[in-house]
Coordinates of C-alpha atoms and ligand atoms in Angstrom, one line a residue:
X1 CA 20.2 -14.3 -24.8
X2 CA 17.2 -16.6 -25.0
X3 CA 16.8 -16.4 -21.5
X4 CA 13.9 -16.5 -20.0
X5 CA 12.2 -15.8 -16.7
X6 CA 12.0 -18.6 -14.1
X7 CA 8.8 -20.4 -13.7
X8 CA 6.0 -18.7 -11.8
X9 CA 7.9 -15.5 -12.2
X10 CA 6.8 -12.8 -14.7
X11 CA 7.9 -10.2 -17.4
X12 CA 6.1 -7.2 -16.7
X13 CA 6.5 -5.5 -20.6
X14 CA 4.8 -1.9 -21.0
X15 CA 1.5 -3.5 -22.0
X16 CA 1.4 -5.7 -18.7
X17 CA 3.1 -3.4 -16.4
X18 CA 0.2 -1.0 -18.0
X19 CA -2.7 -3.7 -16.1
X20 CA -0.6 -4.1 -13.1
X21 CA -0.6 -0.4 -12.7
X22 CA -4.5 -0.1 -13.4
X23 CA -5.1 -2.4 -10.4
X24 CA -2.9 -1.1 -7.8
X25 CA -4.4 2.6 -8.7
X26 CA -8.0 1.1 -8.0
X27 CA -6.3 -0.3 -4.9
X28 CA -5.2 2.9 -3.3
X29 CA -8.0 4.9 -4.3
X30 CA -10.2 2.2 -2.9
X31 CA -8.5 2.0 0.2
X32 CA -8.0 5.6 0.5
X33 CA -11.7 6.3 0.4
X34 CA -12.0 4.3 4.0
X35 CA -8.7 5.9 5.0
X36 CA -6.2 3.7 5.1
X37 CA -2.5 4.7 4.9
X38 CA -0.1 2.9 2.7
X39 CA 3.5 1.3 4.3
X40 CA 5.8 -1.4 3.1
X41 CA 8.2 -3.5 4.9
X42 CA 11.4 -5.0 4.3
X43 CA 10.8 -8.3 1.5
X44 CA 13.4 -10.6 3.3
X45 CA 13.0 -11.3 6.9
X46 CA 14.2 -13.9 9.2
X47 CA 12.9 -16.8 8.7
X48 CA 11.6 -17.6 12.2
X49 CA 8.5 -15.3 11.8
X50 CA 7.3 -17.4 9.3
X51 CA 7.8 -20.9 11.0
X52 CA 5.9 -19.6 14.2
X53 CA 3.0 -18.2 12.9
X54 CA 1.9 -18.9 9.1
X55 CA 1.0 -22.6 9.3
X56 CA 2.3 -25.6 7.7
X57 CA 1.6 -24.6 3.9
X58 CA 3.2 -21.6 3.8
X59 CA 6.3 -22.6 5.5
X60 CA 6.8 -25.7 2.8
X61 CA 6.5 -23.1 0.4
X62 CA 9.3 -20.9 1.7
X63 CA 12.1 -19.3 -1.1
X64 CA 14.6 -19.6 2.2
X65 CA 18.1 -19.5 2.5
X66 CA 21.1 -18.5 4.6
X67 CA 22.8 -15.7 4.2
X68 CA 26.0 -14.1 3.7
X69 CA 26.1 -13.9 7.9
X70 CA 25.2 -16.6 8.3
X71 CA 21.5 -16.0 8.8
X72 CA 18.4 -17.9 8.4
X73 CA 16.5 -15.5 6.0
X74 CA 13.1 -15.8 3.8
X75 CA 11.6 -14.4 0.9
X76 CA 8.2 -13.1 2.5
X77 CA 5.4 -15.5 1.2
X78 CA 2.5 -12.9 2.7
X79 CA 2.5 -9.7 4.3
X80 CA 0.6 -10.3 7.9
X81 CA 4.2 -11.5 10.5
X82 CA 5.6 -8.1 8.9
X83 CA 2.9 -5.8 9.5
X84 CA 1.9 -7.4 12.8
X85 CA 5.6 -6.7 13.9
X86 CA 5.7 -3.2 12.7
X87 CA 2.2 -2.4 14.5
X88 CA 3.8 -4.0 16.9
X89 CA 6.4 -2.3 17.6
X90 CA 5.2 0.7 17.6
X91 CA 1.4 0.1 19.6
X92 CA 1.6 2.3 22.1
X93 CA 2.2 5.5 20.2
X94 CA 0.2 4.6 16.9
X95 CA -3.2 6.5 17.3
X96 CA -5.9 3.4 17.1
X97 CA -7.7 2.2 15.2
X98 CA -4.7 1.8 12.8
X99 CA -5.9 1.5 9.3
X100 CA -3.0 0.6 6.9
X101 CA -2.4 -1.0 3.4
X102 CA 0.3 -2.2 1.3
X103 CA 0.9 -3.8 -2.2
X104 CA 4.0 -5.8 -1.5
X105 CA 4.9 -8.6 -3.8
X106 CA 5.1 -12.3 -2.5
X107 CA 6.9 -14.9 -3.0
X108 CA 5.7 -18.8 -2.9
X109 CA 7.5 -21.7 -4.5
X110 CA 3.5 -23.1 -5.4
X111 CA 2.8 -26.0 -7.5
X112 CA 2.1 -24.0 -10.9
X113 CA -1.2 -24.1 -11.5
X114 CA -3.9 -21.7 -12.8
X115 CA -4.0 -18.7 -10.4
X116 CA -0.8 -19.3 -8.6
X117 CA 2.5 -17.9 -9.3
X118 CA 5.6 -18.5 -7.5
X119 CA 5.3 -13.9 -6.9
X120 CA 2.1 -11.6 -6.9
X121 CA 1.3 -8.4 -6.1
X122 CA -1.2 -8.4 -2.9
X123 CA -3.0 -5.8 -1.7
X124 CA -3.2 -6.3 2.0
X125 CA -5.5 -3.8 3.9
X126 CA -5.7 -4.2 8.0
X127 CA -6.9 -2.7 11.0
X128 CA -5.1 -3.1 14.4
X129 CA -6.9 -2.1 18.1
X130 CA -10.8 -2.6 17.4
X131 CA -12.6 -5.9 18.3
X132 CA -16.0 -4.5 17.3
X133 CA -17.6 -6.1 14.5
X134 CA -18.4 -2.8 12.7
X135 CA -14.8 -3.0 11.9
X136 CA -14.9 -6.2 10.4
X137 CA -17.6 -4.9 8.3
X138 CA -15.7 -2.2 7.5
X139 CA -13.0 -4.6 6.3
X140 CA -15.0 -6.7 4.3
X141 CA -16.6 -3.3 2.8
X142 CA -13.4 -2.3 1.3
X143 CA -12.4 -5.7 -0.6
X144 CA -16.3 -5.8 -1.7
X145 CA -15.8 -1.8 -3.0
X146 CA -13.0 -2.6 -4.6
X147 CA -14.6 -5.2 -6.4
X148 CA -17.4 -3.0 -7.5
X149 CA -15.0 -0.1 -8.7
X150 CA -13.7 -2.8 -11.0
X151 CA -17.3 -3.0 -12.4
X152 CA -17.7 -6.6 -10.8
X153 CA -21.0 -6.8 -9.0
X154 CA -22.6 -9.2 -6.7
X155 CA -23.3 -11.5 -10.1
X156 CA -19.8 -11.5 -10.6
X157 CA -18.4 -11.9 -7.4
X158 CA -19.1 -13.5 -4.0
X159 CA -17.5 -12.9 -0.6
X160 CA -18.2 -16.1 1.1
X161 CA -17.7 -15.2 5.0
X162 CA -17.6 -17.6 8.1
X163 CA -16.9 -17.2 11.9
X164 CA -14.5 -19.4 13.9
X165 CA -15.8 -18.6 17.1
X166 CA -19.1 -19.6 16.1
X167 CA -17.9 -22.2 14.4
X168 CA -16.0 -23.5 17.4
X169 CA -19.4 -23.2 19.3
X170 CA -21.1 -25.0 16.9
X171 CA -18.6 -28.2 17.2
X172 CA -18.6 -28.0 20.9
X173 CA -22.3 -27.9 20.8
X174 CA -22.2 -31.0 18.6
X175 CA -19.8 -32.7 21.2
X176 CA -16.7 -32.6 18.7
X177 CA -13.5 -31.7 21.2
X178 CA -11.0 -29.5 21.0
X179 CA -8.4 -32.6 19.7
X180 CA -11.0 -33.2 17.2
X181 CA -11.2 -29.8 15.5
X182 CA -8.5 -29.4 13.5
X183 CA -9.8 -33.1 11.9
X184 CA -12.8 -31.7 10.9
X185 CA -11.6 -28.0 9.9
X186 CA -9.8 -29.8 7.2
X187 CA -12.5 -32.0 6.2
X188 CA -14.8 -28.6 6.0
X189 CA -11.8 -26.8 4.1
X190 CA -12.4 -29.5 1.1
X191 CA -15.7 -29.8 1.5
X192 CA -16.5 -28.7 -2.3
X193 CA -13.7 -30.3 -3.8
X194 CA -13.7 -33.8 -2.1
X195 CA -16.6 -36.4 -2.6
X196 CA -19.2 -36.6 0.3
X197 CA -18.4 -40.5 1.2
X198 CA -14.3 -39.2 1.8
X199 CA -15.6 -36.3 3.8
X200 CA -17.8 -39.2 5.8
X201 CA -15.1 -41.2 6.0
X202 CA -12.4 -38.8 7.5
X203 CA -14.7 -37.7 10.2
X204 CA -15.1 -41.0 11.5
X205 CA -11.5 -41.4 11.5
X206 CA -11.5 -38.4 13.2
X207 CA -13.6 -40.2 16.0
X208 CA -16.8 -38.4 15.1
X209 CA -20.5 -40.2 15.5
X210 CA -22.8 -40.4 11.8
X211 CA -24.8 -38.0 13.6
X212 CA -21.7 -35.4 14.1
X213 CA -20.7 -36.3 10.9
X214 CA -24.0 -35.7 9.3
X215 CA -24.4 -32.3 10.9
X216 CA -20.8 -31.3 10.0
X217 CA -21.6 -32.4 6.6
X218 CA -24.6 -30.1 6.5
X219 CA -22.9 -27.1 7.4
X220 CA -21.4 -27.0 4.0
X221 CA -25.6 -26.1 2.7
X222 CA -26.2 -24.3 5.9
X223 CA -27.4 -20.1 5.2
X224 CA -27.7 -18.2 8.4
X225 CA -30.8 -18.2 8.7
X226 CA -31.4 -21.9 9.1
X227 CA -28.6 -21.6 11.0
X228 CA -30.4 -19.5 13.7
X229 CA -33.3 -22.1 13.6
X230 CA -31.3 -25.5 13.9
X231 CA -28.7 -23.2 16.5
X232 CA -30.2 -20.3 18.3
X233 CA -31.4 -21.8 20.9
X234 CA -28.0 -22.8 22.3
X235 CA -26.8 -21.0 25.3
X236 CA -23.4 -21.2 24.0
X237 CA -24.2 -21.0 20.6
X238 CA -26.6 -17.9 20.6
X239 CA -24.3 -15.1 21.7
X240 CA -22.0 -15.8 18.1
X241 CA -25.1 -15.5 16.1
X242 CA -25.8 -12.2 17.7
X243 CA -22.6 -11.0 17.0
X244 CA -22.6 -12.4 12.9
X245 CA -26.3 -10.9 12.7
X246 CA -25.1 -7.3 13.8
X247 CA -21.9 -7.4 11.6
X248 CA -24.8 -8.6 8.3
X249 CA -26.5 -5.3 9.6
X250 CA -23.6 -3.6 9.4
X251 CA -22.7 -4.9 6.1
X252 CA -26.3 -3.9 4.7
X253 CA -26.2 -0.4 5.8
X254 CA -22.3 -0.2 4.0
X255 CA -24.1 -1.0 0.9
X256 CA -22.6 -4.4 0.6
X257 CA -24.9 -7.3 1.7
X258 CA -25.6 -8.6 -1.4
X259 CA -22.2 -9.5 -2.2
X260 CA -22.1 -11.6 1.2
X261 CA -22.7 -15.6 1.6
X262 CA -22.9 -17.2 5.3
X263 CA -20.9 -20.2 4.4
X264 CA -19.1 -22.4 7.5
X265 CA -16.8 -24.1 5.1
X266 CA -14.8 -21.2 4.9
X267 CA -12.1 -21.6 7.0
X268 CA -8.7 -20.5 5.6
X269 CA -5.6 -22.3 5.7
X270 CA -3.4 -19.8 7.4
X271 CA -3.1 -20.8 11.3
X272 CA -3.6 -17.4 13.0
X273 CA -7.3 -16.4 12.2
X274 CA -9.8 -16.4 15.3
X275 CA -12.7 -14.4 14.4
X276 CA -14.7 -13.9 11.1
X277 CA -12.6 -15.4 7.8
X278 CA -14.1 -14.7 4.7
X279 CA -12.8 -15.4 1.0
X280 CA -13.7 -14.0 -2.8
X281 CA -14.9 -15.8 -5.4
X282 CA -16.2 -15.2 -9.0
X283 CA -19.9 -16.1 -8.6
X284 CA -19.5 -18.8 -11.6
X285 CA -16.4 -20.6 -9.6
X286 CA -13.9 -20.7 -12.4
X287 CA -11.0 -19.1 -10.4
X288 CA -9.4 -19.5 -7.2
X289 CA -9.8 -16.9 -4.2
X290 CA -9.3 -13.5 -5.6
X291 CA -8.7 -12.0 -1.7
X292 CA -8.9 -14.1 1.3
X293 CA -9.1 -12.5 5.4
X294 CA -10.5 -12.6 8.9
X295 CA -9.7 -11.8 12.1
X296 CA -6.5 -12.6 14.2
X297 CA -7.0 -11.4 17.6
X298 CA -3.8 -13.0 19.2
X299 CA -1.1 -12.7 16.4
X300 CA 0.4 -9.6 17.9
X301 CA 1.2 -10.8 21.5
X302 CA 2.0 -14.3 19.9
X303 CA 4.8 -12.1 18.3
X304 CA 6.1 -10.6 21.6
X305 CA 4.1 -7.8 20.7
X306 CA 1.4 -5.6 22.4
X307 CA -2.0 -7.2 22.7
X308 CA -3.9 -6.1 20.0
X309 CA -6.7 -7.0 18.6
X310 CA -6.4 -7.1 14.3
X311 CA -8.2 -8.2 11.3
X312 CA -7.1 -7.7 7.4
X313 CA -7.7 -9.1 3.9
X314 CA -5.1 -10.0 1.1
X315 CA -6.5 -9.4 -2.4
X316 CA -3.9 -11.0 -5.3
X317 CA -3.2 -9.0 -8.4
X318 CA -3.0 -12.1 -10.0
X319 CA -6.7 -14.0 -10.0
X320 CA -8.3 -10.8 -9.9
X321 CA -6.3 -10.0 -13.3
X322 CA -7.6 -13.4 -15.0
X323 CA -11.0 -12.9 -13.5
X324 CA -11.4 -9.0 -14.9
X325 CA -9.7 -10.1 -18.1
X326 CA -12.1 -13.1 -18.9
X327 CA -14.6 -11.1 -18.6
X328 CA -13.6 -7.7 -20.8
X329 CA -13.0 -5.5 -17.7
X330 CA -9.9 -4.9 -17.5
X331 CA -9.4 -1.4 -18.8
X332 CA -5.8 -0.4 -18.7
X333 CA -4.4 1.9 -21.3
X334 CA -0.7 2.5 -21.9
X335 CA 0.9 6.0 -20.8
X336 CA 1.1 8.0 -24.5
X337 CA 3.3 10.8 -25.4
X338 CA 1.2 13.9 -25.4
X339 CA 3.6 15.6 -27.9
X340 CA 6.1 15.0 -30.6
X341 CA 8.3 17.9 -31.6
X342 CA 9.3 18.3 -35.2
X343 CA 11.0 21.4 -36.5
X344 CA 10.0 23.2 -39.3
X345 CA 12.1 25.8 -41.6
X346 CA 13.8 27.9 -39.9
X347 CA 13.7 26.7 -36.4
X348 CA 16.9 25.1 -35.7
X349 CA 17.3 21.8 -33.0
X350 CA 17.8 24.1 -30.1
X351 CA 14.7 25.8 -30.7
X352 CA 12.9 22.6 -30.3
X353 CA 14.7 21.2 -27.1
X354 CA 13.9 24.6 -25.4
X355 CA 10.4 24.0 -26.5
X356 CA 10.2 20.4 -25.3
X357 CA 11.8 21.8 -21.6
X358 CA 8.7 24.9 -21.4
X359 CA 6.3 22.2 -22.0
X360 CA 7.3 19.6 -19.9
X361 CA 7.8 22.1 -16.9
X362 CA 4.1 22.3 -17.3
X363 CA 3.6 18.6 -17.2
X364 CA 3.3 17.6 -20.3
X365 CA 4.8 14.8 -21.7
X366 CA 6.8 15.2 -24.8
X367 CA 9.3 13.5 -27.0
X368 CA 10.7 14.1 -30.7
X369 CA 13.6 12.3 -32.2
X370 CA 16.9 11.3 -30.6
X371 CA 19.0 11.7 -33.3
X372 CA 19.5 15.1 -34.1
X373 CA 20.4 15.0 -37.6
X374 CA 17.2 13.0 -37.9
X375 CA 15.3 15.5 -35.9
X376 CA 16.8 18.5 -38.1
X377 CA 16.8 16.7 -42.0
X378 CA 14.0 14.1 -41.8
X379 CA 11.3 16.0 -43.5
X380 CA 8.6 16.9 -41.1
X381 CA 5.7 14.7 -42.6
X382 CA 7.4 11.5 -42.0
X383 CA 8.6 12.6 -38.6
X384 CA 4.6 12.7 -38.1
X385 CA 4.1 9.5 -39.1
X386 CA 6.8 8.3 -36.7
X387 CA 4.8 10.4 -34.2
X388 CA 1.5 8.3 -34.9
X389 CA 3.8 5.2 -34.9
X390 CA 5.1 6.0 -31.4
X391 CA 1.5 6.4 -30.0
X392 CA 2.1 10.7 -29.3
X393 CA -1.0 12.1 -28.9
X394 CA -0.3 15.1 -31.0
X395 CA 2.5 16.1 -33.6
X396 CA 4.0 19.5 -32.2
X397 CA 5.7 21.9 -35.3
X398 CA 8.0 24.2 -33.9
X399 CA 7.7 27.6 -36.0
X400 CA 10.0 30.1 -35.8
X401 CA 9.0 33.3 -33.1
X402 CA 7.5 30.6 -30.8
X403 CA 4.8 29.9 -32.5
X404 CA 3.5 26.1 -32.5
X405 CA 1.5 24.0 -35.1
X406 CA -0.2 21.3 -33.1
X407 CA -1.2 18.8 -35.3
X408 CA -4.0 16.0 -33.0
X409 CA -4.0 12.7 -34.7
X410 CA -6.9 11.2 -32.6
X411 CA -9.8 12.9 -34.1
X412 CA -12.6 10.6 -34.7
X413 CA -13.6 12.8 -37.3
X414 CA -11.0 12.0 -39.7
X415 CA -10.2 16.0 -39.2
X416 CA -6.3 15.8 -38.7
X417 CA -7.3 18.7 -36.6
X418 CA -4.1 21.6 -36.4
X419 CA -4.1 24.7 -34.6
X420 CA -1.6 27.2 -34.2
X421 CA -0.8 28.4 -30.6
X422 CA 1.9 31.0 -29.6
X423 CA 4.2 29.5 -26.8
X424 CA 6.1 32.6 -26.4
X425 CA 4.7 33.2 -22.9
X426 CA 6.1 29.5 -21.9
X427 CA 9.3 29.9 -23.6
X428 CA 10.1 32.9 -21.8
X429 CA 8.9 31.8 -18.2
X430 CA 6.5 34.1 -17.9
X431 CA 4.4 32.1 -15.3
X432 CA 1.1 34.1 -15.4
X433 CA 1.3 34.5 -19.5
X434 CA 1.5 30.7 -19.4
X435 CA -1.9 30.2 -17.8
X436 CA -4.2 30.3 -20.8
X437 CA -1.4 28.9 -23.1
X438 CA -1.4 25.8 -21.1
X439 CA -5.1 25.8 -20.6
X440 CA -5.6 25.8 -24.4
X441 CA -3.0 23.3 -25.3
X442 CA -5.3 21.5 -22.4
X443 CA -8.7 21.8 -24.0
X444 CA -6.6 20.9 -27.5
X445 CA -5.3 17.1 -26.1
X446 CA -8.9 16.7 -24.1
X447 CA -11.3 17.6 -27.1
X448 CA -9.1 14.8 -28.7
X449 CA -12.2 12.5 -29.0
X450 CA -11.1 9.2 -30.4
X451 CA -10.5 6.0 -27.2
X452 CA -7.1 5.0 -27.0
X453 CA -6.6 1.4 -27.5
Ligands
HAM501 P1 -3.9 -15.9 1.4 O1 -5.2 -16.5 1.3 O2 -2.7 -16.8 1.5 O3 -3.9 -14.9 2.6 O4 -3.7 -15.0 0.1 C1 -4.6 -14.0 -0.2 C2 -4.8 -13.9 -1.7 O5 -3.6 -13.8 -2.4 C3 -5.4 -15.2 -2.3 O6 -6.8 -15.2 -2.3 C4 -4.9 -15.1 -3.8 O7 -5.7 -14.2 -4.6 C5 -3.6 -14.4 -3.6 N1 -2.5 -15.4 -3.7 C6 -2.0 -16.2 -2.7 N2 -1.0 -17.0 -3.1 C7 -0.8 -16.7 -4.4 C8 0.0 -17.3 -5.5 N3 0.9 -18.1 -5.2 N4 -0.2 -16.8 -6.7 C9 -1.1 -15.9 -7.0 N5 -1.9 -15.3 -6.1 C10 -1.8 -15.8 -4.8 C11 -2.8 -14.2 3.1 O8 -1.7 -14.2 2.5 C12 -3.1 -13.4 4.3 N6 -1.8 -13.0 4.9 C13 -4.0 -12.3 4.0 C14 -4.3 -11.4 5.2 C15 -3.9 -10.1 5.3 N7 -4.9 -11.8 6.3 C16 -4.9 -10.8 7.2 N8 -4.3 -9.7 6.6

């Protein structure tokens, strides 16, 4: 005893489990409305298809071990190898696009810090075999949907979106080579966090002129717009502008525009991403990323796979949880009892277990006492009060002939409100009987006014 869970890892009591399961409905009804399927993967894999393809910071945070057989095995720290092998495997029979989501849980031995955990919950949504940028809208559509179905609007929330193909043709427009890149990706990466003279001072390291320096240092400030004036005229340049101008049109005509920032030092720390990255932010820049995405064209065939073009988004349970809670949006209630069953004279224990089984074959949910003694001597009134104690929606007195005193105990106008309903149909079976039985015991829990806390 006294034990407790091991750092970064969490309890998940009624009450929390209650949140977790509030977000991941919003999830997959968010995700269903663009038609995504949900699938899950194994949450150990070998450890190789992490060291290939995740990048550096992911792989030093690896919960890895070997196992019983003597192989190299990992906890998975994100959900992108796994899916790309599944796709994968199966390319050439999947009807394309493939649209598919998943809420696995992570693991990350993370410094602890605010926002990260050493497991969360993310929601990954991606789409495998379309290179258009209508599906990048699409993608970015859905993380910016579920945003708004948590009641967190473009005020609240910002998806900061950048390019690294344009970006790429920005630096080699600049004169900044290939071997210089990954220099200055970094310094872009820490642009907000790191002082301006740092960031000047890393790009001359990098072997970058003041002037490259000064217009890398301005792409931090840079909106599209002035980006198309300083830019557009580039041969090389032009064609990525094109492209990031149709997928803003896109994004208008999805409804979602407003939630959108051009912002080139977005460039995400995971090493597969070759197309449009974007991350989400509260607007006031409290929190970490809530979700973070892009495009990785060449992740498949990388992994022996078929060469198919993906993009996808992982939005944390964790971030997204601080962010809704902060600001008094996070809505969950916990799962209440619609029913407690008390006797009353004359109807013995049996009557009120065959009672409890017609109702719950009819989907409701009801308890009553454990002990049977209890349940047959304790006066009814205080099994009431434990009733109201126990969160049930509605006391339950079992009469004798069927009949039912329902008893609601939510009514906001102080009315402990009790009908009488005859559950004779439901206790014997008789399916078409039951229809209005159930529909009033229905109307009876719904026209229970008073807001669960
Ligand atoms: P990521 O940026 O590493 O991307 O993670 C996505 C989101 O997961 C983050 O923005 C954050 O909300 C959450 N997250 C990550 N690590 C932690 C942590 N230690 N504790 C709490 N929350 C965390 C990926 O993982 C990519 N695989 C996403 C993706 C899917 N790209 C394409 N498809």
């Amino acid at each position: 005893m006294g034990q407790r869970a091991l750092p970064g890892f969490r309890d998940f009591y009624p009450a929390e489990f209650a949140d977790r399961a509030h977000l991941f409905a919003t999830f997959r009804r968010i995700a269903r409305r663009f038609g995504f399927v949900e699938y899950d993967g194994p949450p150990l894999e070998p450890l190789e298809l992490y060291t290939q393809k995740s990048g550096e910071e992911i792989v030093g945070q690896l919960y890895n071990f070997t196992d019983k057989g003597g192989r190299e095995v990992a906890l998975r720290p994100e959900m992108t190898p796994t899916v790309a092998r599944l796709v994968g495997a199966r390319a050439a029979a999947l009807p394309k696009p493939v649209r598919w989501f998943s809420i696995p849980q992570l693991f990350r031995y993370e410094r602890q810090q605010k926002g990260r955990l050493r497991e969360h919950f993310q929601l990954n949504v991606d789409i495998f075999g379309e290179s258009d940028s209508l599906a990048d809208a699409e993608l970015l559509a859905v993380a910016c949907e579920i945003m708004r179905a948590f009641d967190l609007g473009p005020d609240d929330v910002r998806a900061r979106v950048s390019d690294r193909r344009l970006l790429n043709a920005l630096l080699s427009h600049l004169g900044i080579t290939d071997a210089q890149a990954p220099a200055v990706y970094a310094v872009l990466d820490k642009l907000e966090r790191q002082p301006q003279e740092i960031s000047r001072e890393k790009l001359a390291l990098a072997g970058c002129s003041p002037e490259q320096a000064a217009a890398v240092l301005a792409f931090g400030t840079l909106d599209f717009d002035a980006a198309v004036v300083a830019y557009g005229q580039s041969p090389t340049v032009q064609p990525h502008l094109e492209r990031f101008a149709q997928y803003r049109a896109h994004l208008d005509a999805l409804g979602v525009l407003e939630y959108v920032h051009f912002d080139l030092s977005i460039v995400r720390g995971l090493a597969y991403y070759t197309g449009i990255v974007f991350e989400l932010f509260d607007a006031k820049g409290e929190f970490r990323a809530i979700c973070g995405g892009g495009r990785y064209d060449t992740l498949l065939s990388s992994l022996g796979g078929s060469d198919l073009p993906a993009l996808g988004f992982g939005m944390g349970d964790v971030v997204l949880g601080e962010l809704l809670r902060a600001r008094g949006k996070l809505a969950s209630t916990l799962a209440r009892p619609d029913f407690w069953l008390v006797p009353d004279d004359g109807a013995d224990v049996p009557a009120v277990l065959r009672a409890a089984r017609a109702l719950r074959r009819h989907e409701f949910s009801v308890v009553h006492a454990l002990d049977a003694d209890r349940l047959w001597n304790r006066k009814p009134r205080t099994q009431m009060q434990d009733a109201q104690r126990q969160g049930a929606r509605a006391g339950l007195r079992v009469l004798p002939g069927g009949v039912a005193e329902v008893i609601l105990f939510d009514r906001s106008d102080g009315d402990a409100a009790s009908r009488r309903v005859d559950l004779a149909a439901l206790l014997a079976g008789d399916a078409a009987a039951s229809v209005p039985v159930v529909a009033q015991l229905r109307d009876l829990l719904a026209a229970d006014a008073a807001p669960s806390s």
